[in-house]
Structure formats: C-alpha cells, structure tokens
Short mmCIF file of C-alpha atoms in Angstrom, two decimals:
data_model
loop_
_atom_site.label_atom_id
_atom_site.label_comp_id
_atom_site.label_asym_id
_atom_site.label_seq_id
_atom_site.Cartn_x
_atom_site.Cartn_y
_atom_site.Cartn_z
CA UNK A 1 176.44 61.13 35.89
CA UNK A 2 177.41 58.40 33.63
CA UNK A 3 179.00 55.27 34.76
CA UNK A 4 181.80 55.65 31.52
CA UNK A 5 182.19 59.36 32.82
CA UNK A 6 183.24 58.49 36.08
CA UNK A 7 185.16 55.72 34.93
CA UNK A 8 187.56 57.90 32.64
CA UNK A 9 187.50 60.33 35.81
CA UNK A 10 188.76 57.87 38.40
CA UNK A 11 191.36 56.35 35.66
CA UNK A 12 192.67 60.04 35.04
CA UNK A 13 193.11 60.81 39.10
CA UNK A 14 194.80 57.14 39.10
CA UNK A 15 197.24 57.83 36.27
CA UNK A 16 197.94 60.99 37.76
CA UNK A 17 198.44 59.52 41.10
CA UNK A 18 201.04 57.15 39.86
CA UNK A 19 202.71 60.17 37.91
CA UNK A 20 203.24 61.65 40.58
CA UNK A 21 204.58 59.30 42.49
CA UNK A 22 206.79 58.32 39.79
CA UNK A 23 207.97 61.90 40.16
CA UNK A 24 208.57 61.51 43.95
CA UNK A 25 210.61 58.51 42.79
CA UNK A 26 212.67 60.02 39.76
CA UNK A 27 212.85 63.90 39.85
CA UNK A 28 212.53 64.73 43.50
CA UNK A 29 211.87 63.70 46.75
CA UNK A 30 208.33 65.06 48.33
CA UNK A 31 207.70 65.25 52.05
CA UNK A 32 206.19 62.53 53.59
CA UNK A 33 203.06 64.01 53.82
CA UNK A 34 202.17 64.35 50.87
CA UNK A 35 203.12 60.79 49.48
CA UNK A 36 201.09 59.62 52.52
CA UNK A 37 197.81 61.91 50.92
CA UNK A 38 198.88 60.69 47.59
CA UNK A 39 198.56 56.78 48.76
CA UNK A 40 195.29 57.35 50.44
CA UNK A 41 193.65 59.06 47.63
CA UNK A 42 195.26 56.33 45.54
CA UNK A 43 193.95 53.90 47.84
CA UNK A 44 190.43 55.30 47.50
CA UNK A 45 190.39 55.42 44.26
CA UNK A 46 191.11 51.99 43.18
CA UNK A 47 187.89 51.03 45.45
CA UNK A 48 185.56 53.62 42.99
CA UNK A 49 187.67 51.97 39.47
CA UNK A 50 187.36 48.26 40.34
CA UNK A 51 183.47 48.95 41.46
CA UNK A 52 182.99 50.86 38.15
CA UNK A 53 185.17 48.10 36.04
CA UNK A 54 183.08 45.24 37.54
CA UNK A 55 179.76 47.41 37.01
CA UNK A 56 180.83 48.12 33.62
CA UNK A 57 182.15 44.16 32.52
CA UNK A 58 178.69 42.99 34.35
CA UNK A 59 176.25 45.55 31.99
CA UNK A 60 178.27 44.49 28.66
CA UNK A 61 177.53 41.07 29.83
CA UNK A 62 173.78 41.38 29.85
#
C-alpha cells in the first residue's frame, strides 16, 4: 500500500479520534471504557502518523 494512502488513513482515524472525544467532552459523557479504548487507539496511532510524516519529509528530501 502506499505510504500517502496510509498517511491520509491514520490522519482520518486521528481526526476522528479527537471528534470523538470532543464529543465525550461537549455533547455527552461516554463510559470510561470507551474513552480509555479511544486514548489507546489514539495513542497508537500517533506512533504509525509521526513514522509516516518523518518517512514522508525524509523521501521529499532526497
């Protein structure tokens, strides 16, 4: 798959991560659980989008 693909995948589960959460903090309140889940996964995902960002920046470099 290509790198850009996966970028624009982990930046969509991110933005929908913090939408979420923004929800959690505006709308209404979801259990614990599941904004425990919903850090993780963010958590994860931040690892794969600053590997792909530096992998990206480093092949527009060469």
């Amino acid at each position: 798959m290509n790198n850009r693909v996966l970028y624009r995948i982990s930046l969509g589960i991110m933005v929908a991560a913090l939408l979420i959460m923004g929800m959690n903090w505006l709308l209404l309140p979801l259990p614990d659980s599941v904004v425990r889940v919903i850090g993780v996964g963010m958590m994860t995902d931040l690892v794969f989008l600053s590997y792909l960002t530096a992998k990206n920046k480093k092949k527009s470099m060469v």
